[in-house]
Amino acid sequence: MDLPETVTVLDGPFGGKVYLVGTAHFSEKSCRDVEEVIRKTKPNIVVLELCQNRMHILDYDEKRVLEEVESLGLAKLRATIKEYGLVQGLLTICFLSLSAQMTKQMGMFPGGEFRAAFREAKKIPGCILHLGDRPISITLSRGLSSLGWWRKMKLAYQILTNTEKITPEEVERCKEKGVLGQMLSEMATEYPSLSEVFVNERNLYLAYSLQLASSPVPSEESPLKLVPSTVVGVVGIGHVAGIVENWGIVSEEDIAPLMSIPQPSASERIVRKTIKYALISMCAYAGYKFLFPRFLKEFLYTIPSRTHEILQVNILPRIK
């Protein structure tokens, strides 16, 4: 078949085929590549580089993500921190803001290729959609646990203060092997532990998911008979080389350690408690300093005039 150059074909067991499409998350061409591959191969299974917690990306569009960011408030921030913890919650909000910034620049929300795959898979009778990535909560927890407090703050600062713009042409260049290799090398140099968690570990996990998906499937004519499967995998192009490297050799024993979440050290727990109580103390002081006098004044104005007059003279001047 005449397939896009971003497609790598892997041999599955018993004659199965995996068509691995390497994509860029802000690329219109990647969306077209995914649509073309699914239409030509008519797969039994489509595997996406997504997990259950990120499945909402299939429902998002550019308008909705911008509305989400504009509606960010204290309640949203508190809910995110409650779900992920203080530092991880703040970084999650940072990533959402960064996605919105990229959406404004590029005119599309990341993950367009996944939405394209979802639409095309629904058109094929019996085609199964499989979410093949490790849960994002585990990846974030393992990634952030691998960083010290200074590097966490540095990462958050870099995300918040990033004002660099990227063009559609630069996005397409990111799919070139030389440019891609340089980007991955830079990440591994500055944040080696993050590179291990976000790239190498997920390469293993994605390879294992694709291996499972490429197992023989029941025949349409006879459900008791197994036939080779056809699989289309849609992943970021930065994962393709790692998936190929681990293809056919990754096992369940390799995956189990990647699902554990390291417990915070004693010093990290102390720092978290300190920050938490410091924030509570600051809020309490602010309430006492600015809100309590106002509420007391409103209360005094409801007291009968005689008592009001006495308190107005003797009490209020002392609390201003």
PDB file of N, CA, C and O in Angstrom, residues 281-318:
ATOM      1  N   SER A 281      -2.390  29.833  57.139  1.00  0.00           N
ATOM      2  CA  SER A 281      -2.127  30.951  58.041  1.00  0.00           C
ATOM      3  C   SER A 281      -2.267  32.284  57.320  1.00  0.00           C
ATOM      4  O   SER A 281      -2.828  33.242  57.858  1.00  0.00           O
ATOM      5  N   MET A 282      -1.761  32.337  56.068  1.00  0.00           N
ATOM      6  CA  MET A 282      -1.863  33.577  55.294  1.00  0.00           C
ATOM      7  C   MET A 282      -3.318  33.921  55.016  1.00  0.00           C
ATOM      8  O   MET A 282      -3.721  35.085  55.126  1.00  0.00           O
ATOM      9  N   CYS A 283      -4.111  32.907  54.653  1.00  0.00           N
ATOM     10  CA  CYS A 283      -5.541  33.151  54.390  1.00  0.00           C
ATOM     11  C   CYS A 283      -6.253  33.602  55.662  1.00  0.00           C
ATOM     12  O   CYS A 283      -7.097  34.507  55.627  1.00  0.00           O
ATOM     13  N   ALA A 284      -5.930  32.962  56.780  1.00  0.00           N
ATOM     14  CA  ALA A 284      -6.569  33.329  58.045  1.00  0.00           C
ATOM     15  C   ALA A 284      -6.214  34.763  58.441  1.00  0.00           C
ATOM     16  O   ALA A 284      -7.075  35.540  58.871  1.00  0.00           O
ATOM     17  N   TYR A 285      -4.948  35.136  58.272  1.00  0.00           N
ATOM     18  CA  TYR A 285      -4.529  36.499  58.623  1.00  0.00           C
ATOM     19  C   TYR A 285      -5.194  37.530  57.717  1.00  0.00           C
ATOM     20  O   TYR A 285      -5.651  38.584  58.168  1.00  0.00           O
ATOM     21  N   ALA A 286      -5.265  37.191  56.413  1.00  0.00           N
ATOM     22  CA  ALA A 286      -5.911  38.113  55.476  1.00  0.00           C
ATOM     23  C   ALA A 286      -7.376  38.309  55.844  1.00  0.00           C
ATOM     24  O   ALA A 286      -7.908  39.425  55.792  1.00  0.00           O
ATOM     25  N   GLY A 287      -8.049  37.211  56.221  1.00  0.00           N
ATOM     26  CA  GLY A 287      -9.441  37.330  56.632  1.00  0.00           C
ATOM     27  C   GLY A 287      -9.605  38.189  57.868  1.00  0.00           C
ATOM     28  O   GLY A 287     -10.510  39.024  57.954  1.00  0.00           O
ATOM     29  N   TYR A 288      -8.706  37.995  58.855  1.00  0.00           N
ATOM     30  CA  TYR A 288      -8.771  38.784  60.081  1.00  0.00           C
ATOM     31  C   TYR A 288      -8.489  40.256  59.800  1.00  0.00           C
ATOM     32  O   TYR A 288      -9.160  41.157  60.324  1.00  0.00           O
ATOM     33  N   LYS A 289      -7.512  40.516  58.950  1.00  0.00           N
ATOM     34  CA  LYS A 289      -7.057  41.883  58.712  1.00  0.00           C
ATOM     35  C   LYS A 289      -8.049  42.687  57.884  1.00  0.00           C
ATOM     36  O   LYS A 289      -8.292  43.866  58.150  1.00  0.00           O
ATOM     37  N   PHE A 290      -8.645  42.054  56.868  1.00  0.00           N
ATOM     38  CA  PHE A 290      -9.431  42.809  55.909  1.00  0.00           C
ATOM     39  C   PHE A 290     -10.935  42.524  55.969  1.00  0.00           C
ATOM     40  O   PHE A 290     -11.748  43.413  55.712  1.00  0.00           O
ATOM     41  N   LEU A 291     -11.314  41.288  56.292  1.00  0.00           N
ATOM     42  CA  LEU A 291     -12.728  40.943  56.255  1.00  0.00           C
ATOM     43  C   LEU A 291     -13.418  41.123  57.600  1.00  0.00           C
ATOM     44  O   LEU A 291     -14.554  41.591  57.666  1.00  0.00           O
ATOM     45  N   PHE A 292     -12.753  40.761  58.692  1.00  0.00           N
ATOM     46  CA  PHE A 292     -13.383  40.832  60.005  1.00  0.00           C
ATOM     47  C   PHE A 292     -13.840  42.242  60.366  1.00  0.00           C
ATOM     48  O   PHE A 292     -14.987  42.443  60.810  1.00  0.00           O
ATOM     49  N   PRO A 293     -13.015  43.310  60.208  1.00  0.00           N
ATOM     50  CA  PRO A 293     -13.497  44.664  60.529  1.00  0.00           C
ATOM     51  C   PRO A 293     -14.719  45.053  59.720  1.00  0.00           C
ATOM     52  O   PRO A 293     -15.642  45.673  60.244  1.00  0.00           O
ATOM     53  N   ARG A 294     -14.763  44.660  58.427  1.00  0.00           N
ATOM     54  CA  ARG A 294     -15.911  45.032  57.599  1.00  0.00           C
ATOM     55  C   ARG A 294     -17.184  44.356  58.093  1.00  0.00           C
ATOM     56  O   ARG A 294     -18.235  44.979  58.221  1.00  0.00           O
ATOM     57  N   PHE A 295     -17.089  43.044  58.386  1.00  0.00           N
ATOM     58  CA  PHE A 295     -18.260  42.326  58.878  1.00  0.00           C
ATOM     59  C   PHE A 295     -18.714  42.850  60.243  1.00  0.00           C
ATOM     60  O   PHE A 295     -19.913  42.925  60.537  1.00  0.00           O
ATOM     61  N   LEU A 296     -17.739  43.236  61.075  1.00  0.00           N
ATOM     62  CA  LEU A 296     -18.097  43.767  62.391  1.00  0.00           C
ATOM     63  C   LEU A 296     -18.824  45.100  62.254  1.00  0.00           C
ATOM     64  O   LEU A 296     -19.797  45.377  62.958  1.00  0.00           O
ATOM     65  N   LYS A 297     -18.377  45.918  61.339  1.00  0.00           N
ATOM     66  CA  LYS A 297     -19.039  47.202  61.116  1.00  0.00           C
ATOM     67  C   LYS A 297     -20.478  46.990  60.662  1.00  0.00           C
ATOM     68  O   LYS A 297     -21.410  47.654  61.143  1.00  0.00           O
ATOM     69  N   GLU A 298     -20.659  46.056  59.715  1.00  0.00           N
ATOM     70  CA  GLU A 298     -22.017  45.778  59.237  1.00  0.00           C
ATOM     71  C   GLU A 298     -22.905  45.275  60.373  1.00  0.00           C
ATOM     72  O   GLU A 298     -24.090  45.608  60.449  1.00  0.00           O
ATOM     73  N   PHE A 299     -22.310  44.485  61.262  1.00  0.00           N
ATOM     74  CA  PHE A 299     -23.069  43.983  62.400  1.00  0.00           C
ATOM     75  C   PHE A 299     -23.457  45.124  63.338  1.00  0.00           C
ATOM     76  O   PHE A 299     -24.581  45.195  63.842  1.00  0.00           O
ATOM     77  N   LEU A 300     -22.537  46.047  63.584  1.00  0.00           N
ATOM     78  CA  LEU A 300     -22.798  47.146  64.508  1.00  0.00           C
ATOM     79  C   LEU A 300     -23.929  48.044  64.015  1.00  0.00           C
ATOM     80  O   LEU A 300     -24.699  48.591  64.801  1.00  0.00           O
ATOM     81  N   TYR A 301     -24.015  48.194  62.689  1.00  0.00           N
ATOM     82  CA  TYR A 301     -25.056  49.067  62.153  1.00  0.00           C
ATOM     83  C   TYR A 301     -26.457  48.482  62.325  1.00  0.00           C
ATOM     84  O   TYR A 301     -27.451  49.167  62.121  1.00  0.00           O
ATOM     85  N   THR A 302     -26.510  47.201  62.690  1.00  0.00           N
ATOM     86  CA  THR A 302     -27.822  46.594  62.922  1.00  0.00           C
ATOM     87  C   THR A 302     -28.256  46.710  64.385  1.00  0.00           C
ATOM     88  O   THR A 302     -29.380  46.349  64.726  1.00  0.00           O
ATOM     89  N   ILE A 303     -27.387  47.174  65.265  1.00  0.00           N
ATOM     90  CA  ILE A 303     -27.706  47.315  66.687  1.00  0.00           C
ATOM     91  C   ILE A 303     -28.512  48.609  66.884  1.00  0.00           C
ATOM     92  O   ILE A 303     -28.294  49.597  66.184  1.00  0.00           O
ATOM     93  N   PRO A 304     -29.418  48.616  67.826  1.00  0.00           N
ATOM     94  CA  PRO A 304     -30.195  49.831  68.096  1.00  0.00           C
ATOM     95  C   PRO A 304     -29.298  51.061  68.235  1.00  0.00           C
ATOM     96  O   PRO A 304     -28.153  50.974  68.694  1.00  0.00           O
ATOM     97  N   SER A 305     -29.823  52.187  67.863  1.00  0.00           N
ATOM     98  CA  SER A 305     -29.032  53.414  67.722  1.00  0.00           C
ATOM     99  C   SER A 305     -28.264  53.796  68.980  1.00  0.00           C
ATOM    100  O   SER A 305     -27.122  54.253  68.907  1.00  0.00           O
ATOM    101  N   ARG A 306     -28.871  53.638  70.194  1.00  0.00           N
ATOM    102  CA  ARG A 306     -28.200  54.042  71.437  1.00  0.00           C
ATOM    103  C   ARG A 306     -26.925  53.227  71.643  1.00  0.00           C
ATOM    104  O   ARG A 306     -25.847  53.771  71.868  1.00  0.00           O
ATOM    105  N   THR A 307     -27.073  51.892  71.550  1.00  0.00           N
ATOM    106  CA  THR A 307     -25.916  51.002  71.709  1.00  0.00           C
ATOM    107  C   THR A 307     -24.921  51.213  70.570  1.00  0.00           C
ATOM    108  O   THR A 307     -23.711  51.227  70.761  1.00  0.00           O
ATOM    109  N   HIS A 308     -25.479  51.435  69.403  1.00  0.00           N
ATOM    110  CA  HIS A 308     -24.637  51.683  68.232  1.00  0.00           C
ATOM    111  C   HIS A 308     -23.735  52.893  68.466  1.00  0.00           C
ATOM    112  O   HIS A 308     -22.545  52.883  68.151  1.00  0.00           O
ATOM    113  N   GLU A 309     -24.294  53.914  69.027  1.00  0.00           N
ATOM    114  CA  GLU A 309     -23.539  55.147  69.248  1.00  0.00           C
ATOM    115  C   GLU A 309     -22.389  54.918  70.218  1.00  0.00           C
ATOM    116  O   GLU A 309     -21.266  55.410  70.030  1.00  0.00           O
ATOM    117  N   ILE A 310     -22.656  54.149  71.274  1.00  0.00           N
ATOM    118  CA  ILE A 310     -21.620  53.865  72.271  1.00  0.00           C
ATOM    119  C   ILE A 310     -20.480  53.055  71.637  1.00  0.00           C
ATOM    120  O   ILE A 310     -19.297  53.375  71.792  1.00  0.00           O
ATOM    121  N   LEU A 311     -20.860  52.000  70.907  1.00  0.00           N
ATOM    122  CA  LEU A 311     -19.837  51.155  70.302  1.00  0.00           C
ATOM    123  C   LEU A 311     -19.064  51.876  69.208  1.00  0.00           C
ATOM    124  O   LEU A 311     -17.877  51.657  69.012  1.00  0.00           O
ATOM    125  N   GLN A 312     -19.782  52.755  68.515  1.00  0.00           N
ATOM    126  CA  GLN A 312     -19.139  53.494  67.431  1.00  0.00           C
ATOM    127  C   GLN A 312     -18.010  54.362  67.978  1.00  0.00           C
ATOM    128  O   GLN A 312     -16.960  54.510  67.350  1.00  0.00           O
ATOM    129  N   VAL A 313     -18.206  54.908  69.159  1.00  0.00           N
ATOM    130  CA  VAL A 313     -17.214  55.813  69.754  1.00  0.00           C
ATOM    131  C   VAL A 313     -16.078  55.038  70.406  1.00  0.00           C
ATOM    132  O   VAL A 313     -14.904  55.389  70.279  1.00  0.00           O
ATOM    133  N   ASN A 314     -16.409  53.937  71.101  1.00  0.00           N
ATOM    134  CA  ASN A 314     -15.413  53.257  71.929  1.00  0.00           C
ATOM    135  C   ASN A 314     -14.742  52.051  71.270  1.00  0.00           C
ATOM    136  O   ASN A 314     -13.611  51.712  71.623  1.00  0.00           O
ATOM    137  N   ILE A 315     -15.455  51.390  70.350  1.00  0.00           N
ATOM    138  CA  ILE A 315     -14.928  50.134  69.820  1.00  0.00           C
ATOM    139  C   ILE A 315     -14.262  50.297  68.446  1.00  0.00           C
ATOM    140  O   ILE A 315     -13.133  49.884  68.242  1.00  0.00           O
ATOM    141  N   LEU A 316     -15.004  50.908  67.520  1.00  0.00           N
ATOM    142  CA  LEU A 316     -14.531  50.951  66.159  1.00  0.00           C
ATOM    143  C   LEU A 316     -13.138  51.578  65.971  1.00  0.00           C
ATOM    144  O   LEU A 316     -12.334  51.049  65.200  1.00  0.00           O
ATOM    145  N   PRO A 317     -12.839  52.670  66.648  1.00  0.00           N
ATOM    146  CA  PRO A 317     -11.490  53.254  66.448  1.00  0.00           C
ATOM    147  C   PRO A 317     -10.371  52.284  66.788  1.00  0.00           C
ATOM    148  O   PRO A 317      -9.275  52.369  66.221  1.00  0.00           O
ATOM    149  N   ARG A 318     -10.610  51.334  67.682  1.00  0.00           N
ATOM    150  CA  ARG A 318      -9.544  50.426  68.102  1.00  0.00           C
ATOM    151  C   ARG A 318      -9.292  49.298  67.097  1.00  0.00           C
ATOM    152  O   ARG A 318      -8.254  48.665  67.133  1.00  0.00           O
TER     153      ARG A 318
END
